[in-house]
PDB file of C-alpha atoms in Angstrom:
ATOM      1  CA  MET A 152     -27.581 -21.870 -28.471  1.00 43.00           C
ATOM      2  CA  VAL A 153     -26.937 -18.905 -26.157  1.00 42.00           C
ATOM      3  CA  ARG A 154     -25.754 -15.769 -27.916  1.00 47.00           C
ATOM      4  CA  SER A 155     -23.673 -13.054 -26.277  1.00 47.00           C
ATOM      5  CA  THR A 156     -25.486  -9.725 -25.897  1.00 48.00           C
ATOM      6  CA  GLU A 157     -22.286  -7.743 -25.215  1.00 50.00           C
ATOM      7  CA  ARG A 158     -21.554  -5.095 -27.814  1.00 54.00           C
ATOM      8  CA  THR A 159     -18.352  -4.868 -29.805  1.00 52.00           C
ATOM      9  CA  ASP A 160     -16.327  -1.834 -30.877  1.00 50.00           C
ATOM     10  CA  GLY A 161     -16.274  -2.722 -34.579  1.00 51.00           C
ATOM     11  CA  HIS A 162     -12.925  -4.527 -34.324  1.00 52.00           C
ATOM     12  CA  GLY A 163     -14.217  -7.686 -32.721  1.00 52.00           C
ATOM     13  CA  ARG A 164     -13.535  -6.495 -29.183  1.00 59.00           C
ATOM     14  CA  THR A 165     -16.316  -6.324 -26.624  1.00 71.00           C
ATOM     15  CA  THR A 166     -16.894  -3.195 -24.543  1.00 75.00           C
ATOM     16  CA  GLY A 167     -15.669  -5.026 -21.451  1.00 70.00           C
ATOM     17  CA  SER A 168     -12.486  -6.121 -23.224  1.00 75.00           C
ATOM     18  CA  ALA A 169     -11.790  -2.566 -24.401  1.00 78.00           C
ATOM     19  CA  LEU A 170     -12.355  -1.167 -20.906  1.00 80.00           C
ATOM     20  CA  SER A 171     -10.120  -3.808 -19.335  1.00 79.00           C
ATOM     21  CA  GLY A 172      -7.343  -2.890 -21.781  1.00 82.00           C
ATOM     22  CA  LEU A 173      -7.763   0.768 -20.920  1.00 85.00           C
ATOM     23  CA  ALA A 174      -7.627  -0.055 -17.206  1.00 82.00           C
ATOM     24  CA  VAL A 175      -4.345  -1.944 -17.665  1.00 84.00           C
ATOM     25  CA  ALA A 176      -2.852   0.903 -19.722  1.00 88.00           C
ATOM     26  CA  VAL A 177      -3.827   3.568 -17.184  1.00 89.00           C
ATOM     27  CA  GLY A 178      -2.685   1.299 -14.347  1.00 86.00           C
ATOM     28  CA  CYS A 179       0.741   0.861 -15.940  1.00 90.00           C
ATOM     29  CA  LEU A 180       1.044   4.619 -16.379  1.00 90.00           C
ATOM     30  CA  LEU A 181       0.204   5.289 -12.725  1.00 89.00           C
ATOM     31  CA  PHE A 182       2.260   2.401 -11.361  1.00 87.00           C
ATOM     32  CA  LEU A 183       5.430   2.990 -13.371  1.00 92.00           C
ATOM     33  CA  GLY A 184       5.080   6.767 -13.363  1.00 91.00           C
ATOM     34  CA  GLY A 185       4.673   6.808  -9.584  1.00 87.00           C
ATOM     35  CA  PHE A 186       7.756   4.648  -9.085  1.00 86.00           C
ATOM     36  CA  VAL A 187       9.916   6.694 -11.446  1.00 92.00           C
ATOM     37  CA  TRP A 188       8.811  10.008  -9.943  1.00 90.00           C
ATOM     38  CA  ALA A 189       9.362   8.711  -6.404  1.00 90.00           C
ATOM     39  CA  ALA A 190      12.839   7.442  -7.345  1.00 91.00           C
ATOM     40  CA  LEU A 191      13.733  10.908  -8.657  1.00 93.00           C
ATOM     41  CA  LEU A 192      12.394  12.788  -5.619  1.00 95.00           C
ATOM     42  CA  TYR A 193      13.252  10.447  -2.752  1.00 96.00           C
ATOM     43  CA  ARG A 194      16.223   8.503  -1.463  1.00 96.00           C
ATOM     44  CA  PRO A 195      16.331   5.863   1.307  1.00 96.00           C
ATOM     45  CA  TYR A 196      18.678   6.131   4.286  1.00 96.00           C
ATOM     46  CA  THR A 197      19.328   3.872   7.254  1.00 95.00           C
ATOM     47  CA  VAL A 198      19.590   5.362  10.748  1.00 94.00           C
ATOM     48  CA  PRO A 199      22.188   3.259  12.640  1.00 91.00           C
ATOM     49  CA  THR A 200      21.922   4.830  16.121  1.00 93.00           C
ATOM     50  CA  ASP A 201      19.199   5.666  18.628  1.00 95.00           C
ATOM     51  CA  SER A 202      19.903   9.419  18.597  1.00 96.00           C
ATOM     52  CA  MET A 203      16.489  10.056  16.966  1.00 97.00           C
ATOM     53  CA  ALA A 204      14.527   7.622  19.146  1.00 96.00           C
ATOM     54  CA  PRO A 205      11.637   7.249  19.677  1.00 96.00           C
ATOM     55  CA  THR A 206      10.784   9.066  16.418  1.00 96.00           C
ATOM     56  CA  ILE A 207      13.191   6.863  14.442  1.00 97.00           C
ATOM     57  CA  ALA A 208      14.440   3.625  15.977  1.00 95.00           C
ATOM     58  CA  PRO A 209      18.014   2.413  15.396  1.00 95.00           C
ATOM     59  CA  GLY A 210      18.225   0.370  12.210  1.00 94.00           C
ATOM     60  CA  ALA A 211      15.111   1.996  10.750  1.00 96.00           C
ATOM     61  CA  ARG A 212      15.013   2.985   7.095  1.00 97.00           C
ATOM     62  CA  VAL A 213      13.670   6.409   6.135  1.00 97.00           C
ATOM     63  CA  LEU A 214      12.690   8.109   2.885  1.00 96.00           C
ATOM     64  CA  ALA A 215      14.116  11.592   2.464  1.00 97.00           C
ATOM     65  CA  GLU A 216      12.931  14.062  -0.151  1.00 97.00           C
ATOM     66  CA  ASN A 217      15.796  15.547  -2.165  1.00 96.00           C
ATOM     67  CA  VAL A 218      15.344  19.184  -1.144  1.00 95.00           C
ATOM     68  CA  ASP A 219      17.768  22.084  -1.147  1.00 90.00           C
ATOM     69  CA  GLY A 220      18.989  23.208   2.259  1.00 93.00           C
ATOM     70  CA  SER A 221      17.348  26.590   1.683  1.00 93.00           C
ATOM     71  CA  GLN A 222      13.926  24.871   1.874  1.00 94.00           C
ATOM     72  CA  VAL A 223      14.541  23.451   5.339  1.00 97.00           C
ATOM     73  CA  ARG A 224      12.622  24.937   8.272  1.00 97.00           C
ATOM     74  CA  ARG A 225      12.601  24.527  12.023  1.00 98.00           C
ATOM     75  CA  GLY A 226      11.307  21.171  13.184  1.00 98.00           C
ATOM     76  CA  ASP A 227      12.296  19.321   9.999  1.00 98.00           C
ATOM     77  CA  VAL A 228      14.148  16.036  10.339  1.00 98.00           C
ATOM     78  CA  VAL A 229      17.006  16.190   7.855  1.00 98.00           C
ATOM     79  CA  VAL A 230      19.714  13.961   6.434  1.00 97.00           C
ATOM     80  CA  PHE A 231      23.009  15.831   6.156  1.00 97.00           C
ATOM     81  CA  ARG A 232      26.714  15.285   5.660  1.00 96.00           C
ATOM     82  CA  ASP A 233      29.360  17.488   7.275  1.00 95.00           C
ATOM     83  CA  ASN A 234      33.072  16.678   7.437  1.00 92.00           C
ATOM     84  CA  VAL A 235      33.348  18.150  10.937  1.00 92.00           C
ATOM     85  CA  TRP A 236      30.756  15.601  12.141  1.00 94.00           C
ATOM     86  CA  GLY A 237      32.424  12.643  10.435  1.00 90.00           C
ATOM     87  CA  ASP A 238      31.584  13.110   6.744  1.00 86.00           C
ATOM     88  CA  VAL A 239      28.902  10.381   6.752  1.00 92.00           C
ATOM     89  CA  PRO A 240      25.122  10.843   6.320  1.00 94.00           C
ATOM     90  CA  MET A 241      23.451  11.654   9.646  1.00 96.00           C
ATOM     91  CA  VAL A 242      19.865  12.334  10.698  1.00 97.00           C
ATOM     92  CA  LYS A 243      18.897  15.099  13.151  1.00 98.00           C
ATOM     93  CA  ARG A 244      16.090  17.586  13.763  1.00 98.00           C
ATOM     94  CA  VAL A 245      16.433  21.283  12.937  1.00 98.00           C
ATOM     95  CA  ALA A 246      16.021  23.260  16.167  1.00 98.00           C
ATOM     96  CA  GLY A 247      17.200  26.634  14.883  1.00 98.00           C
ATOM     97  CA  VAL A 248      18.006  28.468  11.660  1.00 98.00           C
ATOM     98  CA  GLY A 249      20.280  31.416  10.877  1.00 97.00           C
ATOM     99  CA  GLY A 250      19.671  34.330  13.250  1.00 97.00           C
ATOM    100  CA  ASP A 251      17.982  32.231  15.965  1.00 98.00           C
ATOM    101  CA  THR A 252      19.057  32.004  19.563  1.00 98.00           C
ATOM    102  CA  VAL A 253      18.412  28.445  20.748  1.00 98.00           C
ATOM    103  CA  ALA A 254      18.557  27.735  24.466  1.00 97.00           C
ATOM    104  CA  CYS A 255      17.586  25.230  27.126  1.00 96.00           C
ATOM    105  CA  CYS A 256      15.987  24.941  29.492  1.00 93.00           C
ATOM    106  CA  THR A 257      13.041  27.082  30.594  1.00 85.00           C
ATOM    107  CA  LYS A 258      10.729  24.842  32.629  1.00 90.00           C
ATOM    108  CA  GLY A 259      12.262  21.879  30.836  1.00 94.00           C
ATOM    109  CA  LYS A 260      11.546  23.242  27.353  1.00 96.00           C
ATOM    110  CA  LEU A 261      13.702  24.294  24.440  1.00 97.00           C
ATOM    111  CA  THR A 262      13.349  27.969  23.566  1.00 97.00           C
ATOM    112  CA  VAL A 263      13.884  29.627  20.187  1.00 98.00           C
ATOM    113  CA  ASN A 264      14.302  33.394  20.421  1.00 97.00           C
ATOM    114  CA  GLY A 265      12.757  33.178  23.876  1.00 96.00           C
ATOM    115  CA  THR A 266       9.665  31.241  22.755  1.00 96.00           C
ATOM    116  CA  PRO A 267       9.181  27.849  24.467  1.00 96.00           C
ATOM    117  CA  VAL A 268       8.676  24.950  22.051  1.00 97.00           C
ATOM    118  CA  ASP A 269       6.547  21.883  22.801  1.00 96.00           C
ATOM    119  CA  GLU A 270       8.341  18.707  21.696  1.00 97.00           C
ATOM    120  CA  PRO A 271       6.120  15.674  22.397  1.00 96.00           C
ATOM    121  CA  TYR A 272       8.271  13.459  20.160  1.00 96.00           C
ATOM    122  CA  LEU A 273      11.286  13.539  22.532  1.00 97.00           C
ATOM    123  CA  GLN A 274      12.524  10.495  24.391  1.00 95.00           C
ATOM    124  CA  ASN A 275      11.822  12.541  27.531  1.00 94.00           C
ATOM    125  CA  PRO A 276       9.181  15.189  26.652  1.00 93.00           C
ATOM    126  CA  ARG A 277       9.501  16.749  30.133  1.00 93.00           C
ATOM    127  CA  LEU A 278      13.164  17.703  29.655  1.00 95.00           C
ATOM    128  CA  ALA A 279      14.395  19.079  26.323  1.00 97.00           C
ATOM    129  CA  SER A 280      18.059  18.622  27.282  1.00 96.00           C
ATOM    130  CA  PRO A 281      19.830  17.116  30.297  1.00 95.00           C
ATOM    131  CA  THR A 282      22.407  19.911  30.026  1.00 93.00           C
ATOM    132  CA  GLY A 283      21.737  23.628  29.625  1.00 94.00           C
ATOM    133  CA  PHE A 284      23.060  25.569  26.643  1.00 96.00           C
ATOM    134  CA  THR A 285      22.640  28.755  24.626  1.00 97.00           C
ATOM    135  CA  ALA A 286      23.590  29.023  20.957  1.00 97.00           C
ATOM    136  CA  LYS A 287      23.415  31.851  18.448  1.00 97.00           C
ATOM    137  CA  VAL A 288      22.978  30.370  14.970  1.00 98.00           C
ATOM    138  CA  PRO A 289      24.962  32.187  12.241  1.00 97.00           C
ATOM    139  CA  ASP A 290      23.225  33.096   8.972  1.00 97.00           C
ATOM    140  CA  GLY A 291      23.090  30.288   6.445  1.00 97.00           C
ATOM    141  CA  ARG A 292      23.484  27.582   9.088  1.00 98.00           C
ATOM    142  CA  LEU A 293      21.313  25.130  11.031  1.00 98.00           C
ATOM    143  CA  PHE A 294      21.346  24.100  14.688  1.00 98.00           C
ATOM    144  CA  LEU A 295      20.591  20.362  14.866  1.00 98.00           C
ATOM    145  CA  LEU A 296      19.459  18.165  17.754  1.00 98.00           C
ATOM    146  CA  GLY A 297      18.551  14.511  18.138  1.00 97.00           C
ATOM    147  CA  ASP A 298      15.201  13.517  19.648  1.00 98.00           C
ATOM    148  CA  HIS A 299      16.986  11.342  22.204  1.00 97.00           C
ATOM    149  CA  ARG A 300      18.601  14.343  23.851  1.00 96.00           C
ATOM    150  CA  GLY A 301      20.279  12.212  26.518  1.00 94.00           C
ATOM    151  CA  ASP A 302      22.122  10.105  23.917  1.00 94.00           C
ATOM    152  CA  SER A 303      22.675  12.257  20.844  1.00 95.00           C
ATOM    153  CA  LEU A 304      25.912  13.744  19.549  1.00 95.00           C
ATOM    154  CA  ASP A 305      24.519  16.874  17.941  1.00 97.00           C
ATOM    155  CA  SER A 306      25.109  20.624  17.783  1.00 97.00           C
ATOM    156  CA  ARG A 307      25.496  20.737  21.558  1.00 97.00           C
ATOM    157  CA  SER A 308      28.430  18.300  21.350  1.00 95.00           C
ATOM    158  CA  HIS A 309      30.053  20.197  18.475  1.00 96.00           C
ATOM    159  CA  ALA A 310      29.798  23.670  20.036  1.00 94.00           C
ATOM    160  CA  ALA A 311      33.581  23.766  20.491  1.00 91.00           C
ATOM    161  CA  ASP A 312      34.073  23.206  16.735  1.00 91.00           C
ATOM    162  CA  GLY A 313      32.885  26.749  16.022  1.00 92.00           C
ATOM    163  CA  ASP A 314      29.638  28.412  14.931  1.00 95.00           C
ATOM    164  CA  ASP A 315      28.007  27.038  18.108  1.00 94.00           C
ATOM    165  CA  GLY A 316      27.973  23.548  16.594  1.00 96.00           C
ATOM    166  CA  SER A 317      25.768  24.488  13.664  1.00 97.00           C
ATOM    167  CA  VAL A 318      26.146  23.102  10.124  1.00 97.00           C
ATOM    168  CA  PRO A 319      25.831  24.934   6.782  1.00 97.00           C
ATOM    169  CA  ARG A 320      22.503  24.657   4.974  1.00 97.00           C
ATOM    170  CA  ASP A 321      24.229  23.219   1.922  1.00 96.00           C
ATOM    171  CA  ALA A 322      25.217  20.176   4.022  1.00 97.00           C
ATOM    172  CA  VAL A 323      21.592  18.999   3.829  1.00 97.00           C
ATOM    173  CA  LEU A 324      20.995  15.984   1.567  1.00 97.00           C
ATOM    174  CA  GLY A 325      17.267  15.638   2.119  1.00 97.00           C
ATOM    175  CA  ARG A 326      14.266  16.094   4.412  1.00 97.00           C
ATOM    176  CA  VAL A 327      12.785  12.948   5.967  1.00 97.00           C
ATOM    177  CA  ASP A 328       9.149  12.472   4.969  1.00 96.00           C
ATOM    178  CA  ALA A 329       8.407   8.900   6.002  1.00 96.00           C
ATOM    179  CA  LEU A 330       9.543   5.715   7.696  1.00 96.00           C
ATOM    180  CA  ALA A 331       9.891   2.771   5.294  1.00 94.00           C
ATOM    181  CA  TRP A 332      11.158   0.063   7.659  1.00 93.00           C
ATOM    182  CA  PRO A 333      10.377  -1.790   9.888  1.00 92.00           C
ATOM    183  CA  LEU A 334       6.863  -2.562   8.637  1.00 90.00           C
ATOM    184  CA  SER A 335       5.396  -1.906  12.084  1.00 89.00           C
ATOM    185  CA  GLY A 336       6.465   1.738  11.832  1.00 89.00           C
ATOM    186  CA  VAL A 337       5.771   2.484   8.157  1.00 92.00           C
ATOM    187  CA  GLY A 338       4.081   5.846   7.651  1.00 93.00           C
ATOM    188  CA  MET A 339       4.482   9.555   7.133  1.00 93.00           C
ATOM    189  CA  LEU A 340       6.548  11.465   9.671  1.00 94.00           C
ATOM    190  CA  ASP A 341       4.523  13.940  11.736  1.00 92.00           C
ATOM    191  CA  ARG A 342       5.444  17.598  11.429  1.00 90.00           C
ATOM    192  CA  ALA A 343       6.797  19.346  14.537  1.00 95.00           C
ATOM    193  CA  ASP A 344       3.843  21.644  15.297  1.00 95.00           C
ATOM    194  CA  GLY A 345       5.646  23.168  18.269  1.00 96.00           C
ATOM    195  CA  PHE A 346       7.662  25.308  15.823  1.00 97.00           C
ATOM    196  CA  ALA A 347       4.627  26.371  13.740  1.00 96.00           C
ATOM    197  CA  ALA A 348       4.069  29.669  15.595  1.00 94.00           C
ATOM    198  CA  LEU A 349       7.608  30.883  14.906  1.00 96.00           C
ATOM    199  CA  PRO A 350       8.332  33.080  11.856  1.00 94.00           C
ATOM    200  CA  GLY A 351       8.433  30.959   8.719  1.00 93.00           C
ATOM    201  CA  GLY A 352       6.328  28.212  10.285  1.00 94.00           C
ATOM    202  CA  THR A 353       6.972  24.587   9.401  1.00 95.00           C
ATOM    203  CA  SER A 354       7.460  22.934   6.017  1.00 94.00           C
ATOM    204  CA  GLU A 355       4.766  21.077   4.086  1.00 91.00           C
ATOM    205  CA  PRO A 356       5.094  17.323   3.457  1.00 89.00           C
ATOM    206  CA  GLY A 357       6.476  16.285   0.081  1.00 92.00           C
ATOM    207  CA  PRO A 358       4.435  14.432  -2.552  1.00 93.00           C
ATOM    208  CA  LEU A 359       5.159  10.950  -1.147  1.00 91.00           C
ATOM    209  CA  PHE A 360       1.552  10.260  -0.124  1.00 89.00           C
ATOM    210  CA  PRO A 361      -0.019  11.029  -3.536  1.00 91.00           C
ATOM    211  CA  LEU A 362       2.795   9.110  -5.227  1.00 91.00           C
ATOM    212  CA  THR A 363       2.084   6.078  -3.053  1.00 89.00           C
ATOM    213  CA  ALA A 364      -1.639   6.411  -3.781  1.00 91.00           C
ATOM    214  CA  ALA A 365      -0.904   6.503  -7.533  1.00 90.00           C
ATOM    215  CA  ILE A 366       1.248   3.355  -7.300  1.00 90.00           C
ATOM    216  CA  VAL A 367      -1.425   1.469  -5.334  1.00 91.00           C
ATOM    217  CA  ALA A 368      -4.208   2.632  -7.678  1.00 91.00           C
ATOM    218  CA  GLY A 369      -2.107   1.571 -10.668  1.00 88.00           C
ATOM    219  CA  ALA A 370      -1.578  -1.901  -9.217  1.00 89.00           C
ATOM    220  CA  VAL A 371      -5.328  -2.283  -8.588  1.00 90.00           C
ATOM    221  CA  LEU A 372      -6.184  -1.234 -12.155  1.00 87.00           C
ATOM    222  CA  ILE A 373      -3.600  -3.605 -13.640  1.00 88.00           C
ATOM    223  CA  LEU A 374      -4.843  -6.574 -11.607  1.00 87.00           C
ATOM    224  CA  GLY A 375      -8.480  -5.725 -12.241  1.00 82.00           C
ATOM    225  CA  GLY A 376      -7.992  -5.271 -15.974  1.00 77.00           C
ATOM    226  CA  ALA A 377      -5.936  -8.456 -16.289  1.00 79.00           C
ATOM    227  CA  ALA A 378      -8.574 -10.457 -14.415  1.00 76.00           C
ATOM    228  CA  TYR A 379     -11.366  -9.425 -16.821  1.00 71.00           C
ATOM    229  CA  GLY A 380     -10.423 -11.892 -19.595  1.00 67.00           C
ATOM    230  CA  PRO A 381     -10.486 -15.078 -17.466  1.00 74.00           C
ATOM    231  CA  LEU A 382     -13.662 -13.961 -15.675  1.00 68.00           C
ATOM    232  CA  ALA A 383     -15.428 -13.153 -18.963  1.00 67.00           C
ATOM    233  CA  ALA A 384     -14.420 -16.524 -20.417  1.00 69.00           C
ATOM    234  CA  ARG A 385     -15.730 -18.277 -17.321  1.00 76.00           C
ATOM    235  CA  ARG A 386     -19.067 -16.481 -17.537  1.00 74.00           C
ATOM    236  CA  LYS A 387     -19.315 -17.362 -21.239  1.00 69.00           C
ATOM    237  CA  ARG A 388     -18.724 -21.074 -20.548  1.00 74.00           C
ATOM    238  CA  ALA A 389     -21.309 -20.987 -17.780  1.00 77.00           C
ATOM    239  CA  ALA A 390     -23.847 -19.341 -20.119  1.00 76.00           C
ATOM    240  CA  GLN A 391     -23.225 -22.038 -22.722  1.00 74.00           C
ATOM    241  CA  GLY A 392     -23.796 -24.857 -20.271  1.00 67.00           C
ATOM    242  CA  GLY A 393     -20.249 -25.385 -19.048  1.00 52.00           C
ATOM    243  CA  PRO A 394     -17.371 -27.426 -20.469  1.00 52.00           C
ATOM    244  CA  ALA A 395     -17.710 -30.790 -22.096  1.00 46.00           C
ATOM    245  CA  GLY A 396     -18.645 -33.535 -19.683  1.00 42.00           C
ATOM    246  CA  ALA A 397     -21.512 -31.691 -18.004  1.00 45.00           C
ATOM    247  CA  ALA A 398     -23.828 -34.613 -18.794  1.00 44.00           C
ATOM    248  CA  GLY A 399     -22.159 -36.654 -16.086  1.00 45.00           C
ATOM    249  CA  ALA A 400     -18.955 -38.412 -15.222  1.00 44.00           C
ATOM    250  CA  ALA A 401     -17.830 -41.511 -17.090  1.00 46.00           C
ATOM    251  CA  PRO A 402     -18.615 -44.800 -15.303  1.00 46.00           C
ATOM    252  CA  ALA A 403     -15.809 -46.261 -13.257  1.00 43.00           C
ATOM    253  CA  ALA A 404     -13.783 -49.101 -14.723  1.00 44.00           C
ATOM    254  CA  ASP A 405     -14.751 -52.678 -13.724  1.00 43.00           C
ATOM    255  CA  GLY A 406     -13.540 -53.480 -10.269  1.00 40.00           C
ATOM    256  CA  GLU A 407     -12.776 -49.841  -9.417  1.00 40.00           C
ATOM    257  CA  ARG A 408     -14.191 -48.783  -6.081  1.00 43.00           C
ATOM    258  CA  ALA A 409     -14.569 -45.317  -4.480  1.00 38.00           C
ATOM    259  CA  HIS A 410     -12.840 -44.804  -1.203  1.00 42.00           C
ATOM    260  CA  GLY A 411     -14.530 -42.715   1.462  1.00 38.00           C
TER     261      GLY A 411
END
């Protein structure tokens, strides 16, 4: 008779069984904790138009971190709601903040306080706007542009509404951190490095990546821990010579024939 050499913890549980239970417990903590934390910090939005193409395609679903408008910096893609713009959630990129003078175009580029900004994410990177403009952004407000400058109703279109088409910072609902749909485009949104040299720089990504890593790690630990029991039982049966019937199959009944 083959005896198991695996040690127990004094309560009849083997070391492997105890470790598998711990793995499941830690996995549940990471998996559920990651989901709950993400649900508190992020909210999904659907972008119905192509005004942010090619960065965000029409119909795409984004995840926006619930940040205060005071945390928004140039280059951020934000979700906002403003009654002058239609009082529905919209998605645009911050081109200027309070005190900035935003203009176009110097050699095809957007300028902020006279500094040209590289914008490789635009639908047409060689021309920041098909129409020229100059806007002075009032304090506490944001000047917003779409990435598809030839087909975006943004601050340029709302210039006649006052404040050079800018919106108040408190209109911001969140900052877009990632694309969640379609699957072909899932991933973190790149930061707009062209604004990094300006005072204040660009914002840092939210905690979505570590949260996703925690959820994935939790799922792996749960599956791995849950699989230990069946695998251990299988190894034990193999060590004991397998299940009953290992001596051979019963003879076929009279007249029964095998079919090839």
